[in-house]
XYZ file of C-alpha atoms in Angstrom:
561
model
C -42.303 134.203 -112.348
C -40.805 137.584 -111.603
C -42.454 140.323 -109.427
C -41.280 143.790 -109.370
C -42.637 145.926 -107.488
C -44.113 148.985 -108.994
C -41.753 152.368 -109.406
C -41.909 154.641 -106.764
C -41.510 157.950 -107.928
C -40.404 161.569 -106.140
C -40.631 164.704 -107.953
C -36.763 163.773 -109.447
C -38.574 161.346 -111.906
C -40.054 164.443 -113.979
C -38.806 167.187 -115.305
C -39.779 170.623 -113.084
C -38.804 173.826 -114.853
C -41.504 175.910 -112.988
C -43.559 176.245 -110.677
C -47.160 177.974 -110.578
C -47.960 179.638 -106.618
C -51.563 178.172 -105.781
C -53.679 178.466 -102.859
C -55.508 175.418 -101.797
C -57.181 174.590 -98.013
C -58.859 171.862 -97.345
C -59.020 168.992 -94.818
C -56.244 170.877 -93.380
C -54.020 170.459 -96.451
C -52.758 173.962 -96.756
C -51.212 173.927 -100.837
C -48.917 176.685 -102.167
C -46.861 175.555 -105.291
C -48.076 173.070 -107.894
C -45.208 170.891 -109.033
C -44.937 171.004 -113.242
C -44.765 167.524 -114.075
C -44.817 166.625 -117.662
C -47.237 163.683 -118.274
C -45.037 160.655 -118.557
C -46.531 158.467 -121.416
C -43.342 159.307 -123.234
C -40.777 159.570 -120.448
C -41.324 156.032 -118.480
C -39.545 153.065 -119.706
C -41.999 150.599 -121.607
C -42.621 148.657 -118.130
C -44.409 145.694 -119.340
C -42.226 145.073 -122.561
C -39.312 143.671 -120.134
C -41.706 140.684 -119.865
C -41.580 139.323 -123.639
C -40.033 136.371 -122.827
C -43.531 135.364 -121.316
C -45.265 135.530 -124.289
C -44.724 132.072 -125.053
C -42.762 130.447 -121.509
C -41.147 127.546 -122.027
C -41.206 124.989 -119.153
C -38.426 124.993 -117.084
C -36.504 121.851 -116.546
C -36.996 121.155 -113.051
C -40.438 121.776 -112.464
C -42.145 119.080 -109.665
C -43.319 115.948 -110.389
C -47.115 117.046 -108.934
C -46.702 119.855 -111.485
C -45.539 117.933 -114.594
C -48.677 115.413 -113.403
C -50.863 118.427 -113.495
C -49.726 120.364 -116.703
C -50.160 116.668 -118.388
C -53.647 116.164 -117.020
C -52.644 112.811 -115.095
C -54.224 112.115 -111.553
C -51.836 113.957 -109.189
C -53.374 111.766 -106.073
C -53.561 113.689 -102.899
C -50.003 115.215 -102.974
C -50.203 118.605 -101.155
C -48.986 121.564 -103.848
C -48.252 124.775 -102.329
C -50.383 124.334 -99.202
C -53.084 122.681 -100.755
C -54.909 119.978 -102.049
C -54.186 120.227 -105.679
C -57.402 120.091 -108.358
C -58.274 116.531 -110.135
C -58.713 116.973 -113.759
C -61.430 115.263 -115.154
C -60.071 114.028 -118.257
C -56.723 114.325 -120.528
C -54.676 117.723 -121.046
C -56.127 121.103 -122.670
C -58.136 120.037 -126.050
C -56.460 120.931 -128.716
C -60.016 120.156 -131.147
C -61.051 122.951 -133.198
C -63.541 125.379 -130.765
C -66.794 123.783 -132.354
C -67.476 120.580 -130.834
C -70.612 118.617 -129.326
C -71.602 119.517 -126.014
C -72.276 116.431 -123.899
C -75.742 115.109 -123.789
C -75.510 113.657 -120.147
C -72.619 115.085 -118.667
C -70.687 117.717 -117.146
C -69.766 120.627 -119.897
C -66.649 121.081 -118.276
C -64.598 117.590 -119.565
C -61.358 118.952 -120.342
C -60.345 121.322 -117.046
C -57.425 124.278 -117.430
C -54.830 124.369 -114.599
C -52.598 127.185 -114.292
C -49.882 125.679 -115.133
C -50.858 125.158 -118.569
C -52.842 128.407 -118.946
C -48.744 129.600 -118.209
C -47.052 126.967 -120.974
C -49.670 126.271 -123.347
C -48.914 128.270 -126.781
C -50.842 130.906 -127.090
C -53.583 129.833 -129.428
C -54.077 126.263 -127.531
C -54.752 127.921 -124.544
C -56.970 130.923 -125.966
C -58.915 128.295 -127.606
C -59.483 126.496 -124.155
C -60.752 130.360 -123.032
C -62.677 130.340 -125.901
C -64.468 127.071 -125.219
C -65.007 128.279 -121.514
C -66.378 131.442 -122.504
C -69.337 129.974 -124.855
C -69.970 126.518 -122.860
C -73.664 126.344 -121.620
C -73.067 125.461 -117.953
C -74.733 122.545 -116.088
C -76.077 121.622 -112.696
C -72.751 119.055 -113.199
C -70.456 121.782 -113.867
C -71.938 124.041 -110.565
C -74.877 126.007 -111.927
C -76.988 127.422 -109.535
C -76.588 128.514 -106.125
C -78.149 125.091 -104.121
C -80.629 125.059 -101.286
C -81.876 128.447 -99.642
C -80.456 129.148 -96.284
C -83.786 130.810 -94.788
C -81.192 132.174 -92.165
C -79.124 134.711 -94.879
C -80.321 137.277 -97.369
C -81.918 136.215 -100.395
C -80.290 138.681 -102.562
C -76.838 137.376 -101.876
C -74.784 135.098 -104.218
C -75.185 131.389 -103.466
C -78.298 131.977 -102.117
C -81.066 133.138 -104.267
C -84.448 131.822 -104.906
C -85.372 130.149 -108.330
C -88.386 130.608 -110.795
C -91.252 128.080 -111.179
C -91.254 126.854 -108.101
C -88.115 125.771 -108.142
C -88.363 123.121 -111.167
C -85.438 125.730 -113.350
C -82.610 126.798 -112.083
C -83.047 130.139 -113.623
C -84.081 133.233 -111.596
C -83.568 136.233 -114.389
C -83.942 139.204 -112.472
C -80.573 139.663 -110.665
C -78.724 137.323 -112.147
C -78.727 132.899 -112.597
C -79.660 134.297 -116.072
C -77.705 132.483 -118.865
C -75.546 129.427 -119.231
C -72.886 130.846 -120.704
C -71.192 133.971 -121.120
C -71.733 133.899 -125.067
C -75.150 134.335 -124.281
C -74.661 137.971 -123.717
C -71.775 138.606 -126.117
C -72.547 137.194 -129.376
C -73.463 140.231 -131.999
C -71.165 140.906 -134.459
C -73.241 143.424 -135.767
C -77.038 144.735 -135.689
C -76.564 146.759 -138.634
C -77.486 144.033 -140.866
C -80.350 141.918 -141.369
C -80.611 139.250 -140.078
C -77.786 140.373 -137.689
C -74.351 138.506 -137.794
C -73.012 137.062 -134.706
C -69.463 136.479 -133.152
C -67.810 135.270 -130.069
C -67.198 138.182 -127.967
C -69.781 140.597 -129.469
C -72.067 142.648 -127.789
C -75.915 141.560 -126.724
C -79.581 142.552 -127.284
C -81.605 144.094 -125.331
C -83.552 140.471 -124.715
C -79.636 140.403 -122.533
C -79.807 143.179 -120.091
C -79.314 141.427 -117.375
C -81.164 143.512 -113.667
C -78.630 143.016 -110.904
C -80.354 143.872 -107.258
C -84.195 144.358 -109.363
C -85.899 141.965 -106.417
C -89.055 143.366 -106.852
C -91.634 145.632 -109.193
C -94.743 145.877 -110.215
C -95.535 145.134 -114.322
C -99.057 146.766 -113.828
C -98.285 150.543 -113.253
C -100.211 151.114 -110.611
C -100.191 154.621 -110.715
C -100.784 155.353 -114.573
C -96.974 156.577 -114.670
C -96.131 154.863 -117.701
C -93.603 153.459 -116.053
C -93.235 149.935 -114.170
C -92.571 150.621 -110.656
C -89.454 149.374 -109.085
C -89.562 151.286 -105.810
C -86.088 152.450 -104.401
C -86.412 151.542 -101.048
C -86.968 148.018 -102.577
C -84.357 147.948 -105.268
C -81.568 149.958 -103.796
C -79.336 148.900 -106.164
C -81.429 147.914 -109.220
C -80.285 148.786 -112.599
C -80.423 147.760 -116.163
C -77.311 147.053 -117.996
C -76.997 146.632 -121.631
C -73.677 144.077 -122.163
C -71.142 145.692 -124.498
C -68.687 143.972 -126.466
C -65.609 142.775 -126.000
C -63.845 143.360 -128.795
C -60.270 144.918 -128.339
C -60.153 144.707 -124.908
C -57.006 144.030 -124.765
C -56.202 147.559 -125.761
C -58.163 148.766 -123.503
C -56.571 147.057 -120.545
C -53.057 147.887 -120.924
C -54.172 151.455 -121.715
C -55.547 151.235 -118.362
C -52.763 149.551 -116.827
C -50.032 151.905 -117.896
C -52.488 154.856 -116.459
C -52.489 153.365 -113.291
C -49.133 153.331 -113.150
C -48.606 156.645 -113.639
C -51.276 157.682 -110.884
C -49.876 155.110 -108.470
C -46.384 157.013 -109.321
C -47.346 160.677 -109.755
C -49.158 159.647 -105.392
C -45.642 158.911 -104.940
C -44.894 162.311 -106.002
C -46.883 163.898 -103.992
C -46.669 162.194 -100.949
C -42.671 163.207 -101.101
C -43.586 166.898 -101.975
C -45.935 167.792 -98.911
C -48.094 171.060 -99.990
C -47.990 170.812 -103.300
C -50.811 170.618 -105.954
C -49.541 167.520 -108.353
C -52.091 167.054 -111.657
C -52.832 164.218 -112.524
C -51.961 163.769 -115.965
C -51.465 160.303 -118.131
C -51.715 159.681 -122.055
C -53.188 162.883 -122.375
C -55.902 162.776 -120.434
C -56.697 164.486 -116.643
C -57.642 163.272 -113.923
C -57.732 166.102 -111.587
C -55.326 166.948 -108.545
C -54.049 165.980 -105.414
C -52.125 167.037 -102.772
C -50.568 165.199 -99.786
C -48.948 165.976 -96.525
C -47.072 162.448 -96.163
C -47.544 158.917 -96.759
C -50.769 158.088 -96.526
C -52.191 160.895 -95.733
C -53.888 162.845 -99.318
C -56.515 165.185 -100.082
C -58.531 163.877 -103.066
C -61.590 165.764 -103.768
C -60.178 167.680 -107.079
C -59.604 163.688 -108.467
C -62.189 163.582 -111.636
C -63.134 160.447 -113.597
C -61.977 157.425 -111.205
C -64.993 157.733 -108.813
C -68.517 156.455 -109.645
C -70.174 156.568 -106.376
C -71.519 153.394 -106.082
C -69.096 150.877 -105.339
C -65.277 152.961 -105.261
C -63.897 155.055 -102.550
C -64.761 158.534 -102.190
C -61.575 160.372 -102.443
C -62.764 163.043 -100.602
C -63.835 162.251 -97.458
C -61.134 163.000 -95.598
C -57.419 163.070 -95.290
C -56.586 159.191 -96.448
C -54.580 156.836 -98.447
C -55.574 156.690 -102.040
C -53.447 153.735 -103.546
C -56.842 152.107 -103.859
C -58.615 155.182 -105.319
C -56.177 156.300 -108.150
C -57.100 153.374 -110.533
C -58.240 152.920 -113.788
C -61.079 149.951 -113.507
C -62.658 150.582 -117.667
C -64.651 147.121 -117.266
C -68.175 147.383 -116.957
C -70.775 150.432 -117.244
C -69.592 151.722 -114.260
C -66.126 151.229 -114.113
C -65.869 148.821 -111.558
C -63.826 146.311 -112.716
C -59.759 146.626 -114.094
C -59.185 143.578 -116.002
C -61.894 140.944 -117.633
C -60.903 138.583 -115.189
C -62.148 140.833 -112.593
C -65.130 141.045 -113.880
C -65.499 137.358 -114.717
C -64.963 136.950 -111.154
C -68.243 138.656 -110.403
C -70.001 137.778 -113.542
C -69.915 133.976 -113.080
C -71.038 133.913 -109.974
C -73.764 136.838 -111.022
C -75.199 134.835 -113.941
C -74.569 131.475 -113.398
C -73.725 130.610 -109.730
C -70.435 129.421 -110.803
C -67.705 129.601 -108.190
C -64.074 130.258 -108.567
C -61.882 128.810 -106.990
C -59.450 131.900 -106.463
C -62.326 132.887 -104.371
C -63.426 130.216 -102.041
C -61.234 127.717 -102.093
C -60.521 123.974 -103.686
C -62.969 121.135 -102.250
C -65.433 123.484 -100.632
C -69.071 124.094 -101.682
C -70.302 127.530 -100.206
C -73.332 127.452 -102.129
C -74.317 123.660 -101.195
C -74.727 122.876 -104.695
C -72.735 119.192 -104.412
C -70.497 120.636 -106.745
C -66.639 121.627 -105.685
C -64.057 123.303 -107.875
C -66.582 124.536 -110.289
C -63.788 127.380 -111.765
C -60.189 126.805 -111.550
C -57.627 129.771 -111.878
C -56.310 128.503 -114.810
C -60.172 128.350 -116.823
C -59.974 132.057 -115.515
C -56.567 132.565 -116.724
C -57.369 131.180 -120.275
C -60.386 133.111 -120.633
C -58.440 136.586 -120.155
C -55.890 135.738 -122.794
C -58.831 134.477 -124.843
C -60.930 137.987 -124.310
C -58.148 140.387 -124.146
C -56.725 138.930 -127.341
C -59.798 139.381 -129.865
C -58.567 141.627 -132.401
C -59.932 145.407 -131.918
C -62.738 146.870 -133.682
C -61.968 149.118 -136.863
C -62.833 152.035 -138.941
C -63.841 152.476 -142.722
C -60.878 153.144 -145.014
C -61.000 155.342 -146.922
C -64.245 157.192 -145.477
C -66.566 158.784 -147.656
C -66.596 162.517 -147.965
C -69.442 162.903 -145.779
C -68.184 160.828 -143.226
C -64.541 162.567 -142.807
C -67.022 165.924 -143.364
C -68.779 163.958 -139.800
C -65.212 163.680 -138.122
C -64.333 167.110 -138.323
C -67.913 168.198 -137.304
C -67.385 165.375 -134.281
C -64.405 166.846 -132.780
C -65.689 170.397 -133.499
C -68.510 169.958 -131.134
C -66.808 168.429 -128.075
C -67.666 165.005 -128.542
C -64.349 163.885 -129.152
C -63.197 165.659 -125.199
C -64.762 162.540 -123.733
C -64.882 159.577 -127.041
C -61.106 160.439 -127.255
C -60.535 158.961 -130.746
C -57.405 156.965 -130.368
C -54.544 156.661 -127.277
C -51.354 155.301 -128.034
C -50.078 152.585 -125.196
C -46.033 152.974 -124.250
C -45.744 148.954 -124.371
C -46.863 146.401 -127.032
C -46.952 143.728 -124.805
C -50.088 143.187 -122.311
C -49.350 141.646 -119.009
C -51.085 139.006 -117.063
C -51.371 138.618 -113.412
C -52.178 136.219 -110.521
C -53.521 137.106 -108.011
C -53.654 141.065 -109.542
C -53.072 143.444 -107.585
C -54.770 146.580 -108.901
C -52.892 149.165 -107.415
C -49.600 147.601 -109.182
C -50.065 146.048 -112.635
C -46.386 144.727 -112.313
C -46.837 142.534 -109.623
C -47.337 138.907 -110.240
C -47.041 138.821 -114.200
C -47.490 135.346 -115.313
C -47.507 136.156 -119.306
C -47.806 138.411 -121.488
C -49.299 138.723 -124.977
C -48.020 140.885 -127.526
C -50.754 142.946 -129.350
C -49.434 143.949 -132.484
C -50.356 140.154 -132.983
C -53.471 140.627 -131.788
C -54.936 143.545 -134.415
C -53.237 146.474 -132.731
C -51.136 149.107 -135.372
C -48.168 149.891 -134.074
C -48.154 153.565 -133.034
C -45.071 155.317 -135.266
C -41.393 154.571 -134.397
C -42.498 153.722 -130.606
C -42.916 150.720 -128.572
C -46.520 150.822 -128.127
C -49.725 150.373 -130.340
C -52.506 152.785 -131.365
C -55.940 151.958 -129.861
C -58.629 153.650 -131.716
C -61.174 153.499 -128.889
C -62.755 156.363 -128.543
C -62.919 156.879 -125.087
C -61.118 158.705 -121.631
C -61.578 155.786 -119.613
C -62.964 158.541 -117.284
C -66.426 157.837 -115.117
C -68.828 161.213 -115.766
C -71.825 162.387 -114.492
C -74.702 162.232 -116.929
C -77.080 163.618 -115.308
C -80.346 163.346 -114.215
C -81.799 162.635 -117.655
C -79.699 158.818 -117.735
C -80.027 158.427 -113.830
C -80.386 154.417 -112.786
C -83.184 153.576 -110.901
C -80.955 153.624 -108.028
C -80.499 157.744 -108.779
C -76.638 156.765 -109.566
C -75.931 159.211 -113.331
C -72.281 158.105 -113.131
C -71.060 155.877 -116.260
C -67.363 155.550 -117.780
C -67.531 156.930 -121.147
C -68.676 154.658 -123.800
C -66.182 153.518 -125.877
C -67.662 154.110 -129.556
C -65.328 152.000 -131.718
C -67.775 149.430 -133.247
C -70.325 151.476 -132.176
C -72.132 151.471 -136.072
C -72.679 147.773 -135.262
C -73.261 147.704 -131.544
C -77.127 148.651 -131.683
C -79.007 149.399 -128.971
C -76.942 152.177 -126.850
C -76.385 153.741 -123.600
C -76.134 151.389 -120.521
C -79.781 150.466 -120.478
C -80.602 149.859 -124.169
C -83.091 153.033 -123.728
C -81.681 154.067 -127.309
C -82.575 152.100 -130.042
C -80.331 154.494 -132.492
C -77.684 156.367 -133.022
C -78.977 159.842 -132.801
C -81.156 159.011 -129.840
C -77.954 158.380 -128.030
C -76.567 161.842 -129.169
C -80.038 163.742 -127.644
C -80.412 161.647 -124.476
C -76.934 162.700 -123.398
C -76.980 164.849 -120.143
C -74.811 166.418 -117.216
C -71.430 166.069 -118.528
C -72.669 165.806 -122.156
C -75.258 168.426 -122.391
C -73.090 170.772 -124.058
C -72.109 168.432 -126.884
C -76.103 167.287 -126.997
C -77.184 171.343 -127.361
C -74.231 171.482 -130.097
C -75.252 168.509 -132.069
C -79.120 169.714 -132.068
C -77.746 173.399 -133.670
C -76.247 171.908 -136.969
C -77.480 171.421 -139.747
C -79.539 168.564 -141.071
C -76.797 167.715 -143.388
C -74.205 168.083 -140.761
C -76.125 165.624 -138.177
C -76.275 163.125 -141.300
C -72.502 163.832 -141.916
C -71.570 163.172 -138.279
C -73.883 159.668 -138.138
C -72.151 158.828 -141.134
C -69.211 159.198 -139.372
C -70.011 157.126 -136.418
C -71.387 154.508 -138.977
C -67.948 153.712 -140.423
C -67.136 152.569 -136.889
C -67.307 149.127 -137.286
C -66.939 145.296 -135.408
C -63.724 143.346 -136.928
C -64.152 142.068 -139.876
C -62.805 138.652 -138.705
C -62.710 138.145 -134.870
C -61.473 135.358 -133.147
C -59.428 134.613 -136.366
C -57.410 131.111 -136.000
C -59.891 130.060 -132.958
């Protein structure tokens, strides 16, 4: 597959017709001229749109023997591929069934096993389907659910090693994590607006599916009359609640965030080649702050805003340091932790179920002890990705009712729409996949792409790119005290709200049960929106909920699945 490595970019890239004198000292970066650079969402080539030719790869000719063995599901024997023992598939090549089929009464979930070979050559649907199937199979002690025998000699807390409930006759644990069987057991509401609610693959989840990462220990009986049950800090350092979103359109989402990164990754290129100078940060619109450099390597970050949440990311401003690893866009979980779906499938299998991937520890090794090797190959990985990042994007009520288009105006009047930007438009059409990804460069390592305008995405005017309506900076803010974790940690990437009239309960905790209690527990960053929504009008606050009611799921996800 081709690699290119990413652009690196001096001040020549962008136009500079002036220049604005600027006084900046600190950690003995001494800052006189900021450099005008124009953002460069329309002045960049469409970067990932040179790969269309791997939206459906056809194989080449003189691919291996151990390869043709593998994309065809035969027994490869013990042929070494690449510097390592290859997988053994358990059965014939990708299923091509419809998604709905029996789950095995006595047997491993996992029958028909993905390589990446064919998550690379399959057509599109056959191996989206084979995501699909991953995505909502109920894993097994077969398959590798669980984390095996306690090593009395290592933390409890850590993955592979965790105690189980009922003295150990389940494999489940619930609080922080071994959970749920399968990821569709957290993503599976099309919509709570209705009743009974309708469901879909990829939706988002009840609170009954907050999962409690790190919550090791509380007490249920309130002790001290608080009204609230006691999970002590020094106990629960990192314990928080996390309400599981859906999933819909995140494709969108991740080549918005891909192309952003770019641009940061390019505009640190900038400013490590103009020493002194103040260089904004500016992609798609949106701001991310400043930085300023004085040479490779060596970069002042603390005016970067909205890439930071202080809990697991790098603090940009420490001290004088690199910040390729710091000026990323990661939009995948609460937090904004994670850039792709795969990245956080990474962490979420092992999280929830205990399964291990193999782009992680290895083929043939069992670091959890559970007699079970190979439990997630890169390919199952890869064919989950292109199944969640090609679900078709959520959408909005056309035409809206008076009231509701009344609600919009009122919504942008009051400074909600500065953070739930209503819609970004992407330069490319085509979203890239990579192994292994390299976060700092989203053009590394591109495997295949898929093109979204196939996928539900509008294309956006006369341009290359497509319009996602998400509602959202992609920005981490602080909230405030008011939505603190228990771990004190206010920082949250802003909620996207497309789909949000369906998505019931809200916030990253489930704490509010409706709309407008999500409006008045807003804090920190969102205060001033809160205080604007509470001075309307009673008919303007219905007008504006009215509003945020016509954003709705798809009306037919997973269509052809």
């Amino acid at each position: 597959m081709p690699l290119l490595k990413k652009a690196v970019a001096s001040s020549v890239f962008f136009s500079s017709s002036f220049a604005v004198l600027l006084t900046l000292n600190s950690h003995g970066v001494s800052a006189n001229n900021e450099l005008a650079i124009d953002d460069p969402v329309n002045e960049f080539p469409a970067e990932f749109d040179q790969f269309r030719h791997l939206e459906n790869p056809i194989p080449p000719d003189d691919y291996s023997e151990v390869d043709k063995a593998l994309f065809e599901g035969q027994d490869p024997g013990s042929v070494d591929l690449e510097g390592n023992p290859p997988p053994q598939p358990r059965t014939a090549n990708i299923s091509q069934a419809p998604s709905s089929t029996p789950v095995p009464l006595d047997n491993c979930v996992l029958q028909d096993r993905v390589l990446q070979f064919e998550a690379i050559f399959s057509s599109t649907n056959v191996i989206r389907r084979a995501g699909l199937r991953l995505f909502a199979s109920p894993m097994t002690l077969c398959d590798g659910y669980g984390d095996g025998p306690i090593d009395d000699t290592q933390d409890r807390t850590l993955l592979g090693n965790r105690p189980v409930l009922q003295n150990g006759q389940t494999p489940f644990l619930r609080l922080h994590g071994l959970d749920a069987q399968a990821c569709l057991e957290c993503h599976s509401i099309k919509s709570n607006r209705v009743i009974p609610a309708t469901f879909a693959v990829g939706g988002s989840g009840a609170s009954s599916a907050s999962p409690f990462p790190m919550m090791t220990l509380y007490d249920g009986t309130d002790p001290d009359d608080s009204g609230v049950v006691e999970a002590p800090f020094e106990l629960n350092e990192s314990a928080r609640a996390i309400n599981p979103p859906g999933i819909f359109g995140a494709g969108g989402i991740s080549l918005l965030a891909k192309e952003i990164t770019l641009d940061l990754q390019n505009l640190l290129a900038t400013a490590e080649a103009n020493p002194g100078n103040i260089i904004a940060l500016n992609s798609h619109g949106i701001n991310f702050g400043t930085i300023t450099c004085t040479g490779v390597g060596s970069c002042n970050g603390q005016n970067i805003e909205g890439l930071t949440n202080n809990l697991d990311s790098p603090d940009p401003g420490a001290s004088l340091q690199d910040l390729t690893e710091v000026l990323i866009v990661r939009p995948f979980s609460r937090k904004g932790s994670f850039t792709t779906t795969r990245a956080f499938d990474l962490e979420a299998t092992k999280f929830h179920m205990g399964m291990q991937p193999v782009e992680e520890v290895g083929y043939f090794v069992d670091p959890d002890g559970d007699g079970v090797t190979n439990e997630l190959f890169v390919g199952e990985l890869s064919g989950m990705s292109l199944f969640l990042e090609g679900i078709e994007p959520p959408e909005i009520v056309s035409p809206l009712s008076d009231e509701a288009s009344a609600g919009k105006e009122t919504f942008s009047a009051i400074g909600c729409a500065d953070c739930h930007i209503p819609s970004l438009t992407t330069r490319n059409r085509f979203l890239p996949f990579s192994f292994p990804q390299v976060d700092s460069d989203p053009l590394k390592n591109i495997y295949r792409v898929l093109n979204l305008q196939n996928h539900g995405f509008p294309v956006a005017g006369f341009g290359s790119g497509v319009r996602v309506d998400l509602f959202s900076d992609l920005k981490i803010h602080d909230m405030g005290p008011g939505l603190a974790e228990a771990n004190g940690n206010s920082r949250f990437t802003t909620a996207r709200l497309w789909g949000v009239s369906d998505s019931a309960p809200y916030m990253h905790d489930s704490r509010a049960l409706t709309l407008r209690d999500a409006i008045l527990f807003h804090d920190g960053e969102g205060a001033n929106a809160k205080a604007n929504f509470t001075g309307l009008s009673a008919a303007e606050q219905s007008n504006l909920l009215k509003f945020l009611g016509s954003l709705k799921s798809p009306a037919n996800p997973n269509i052809g699945l």
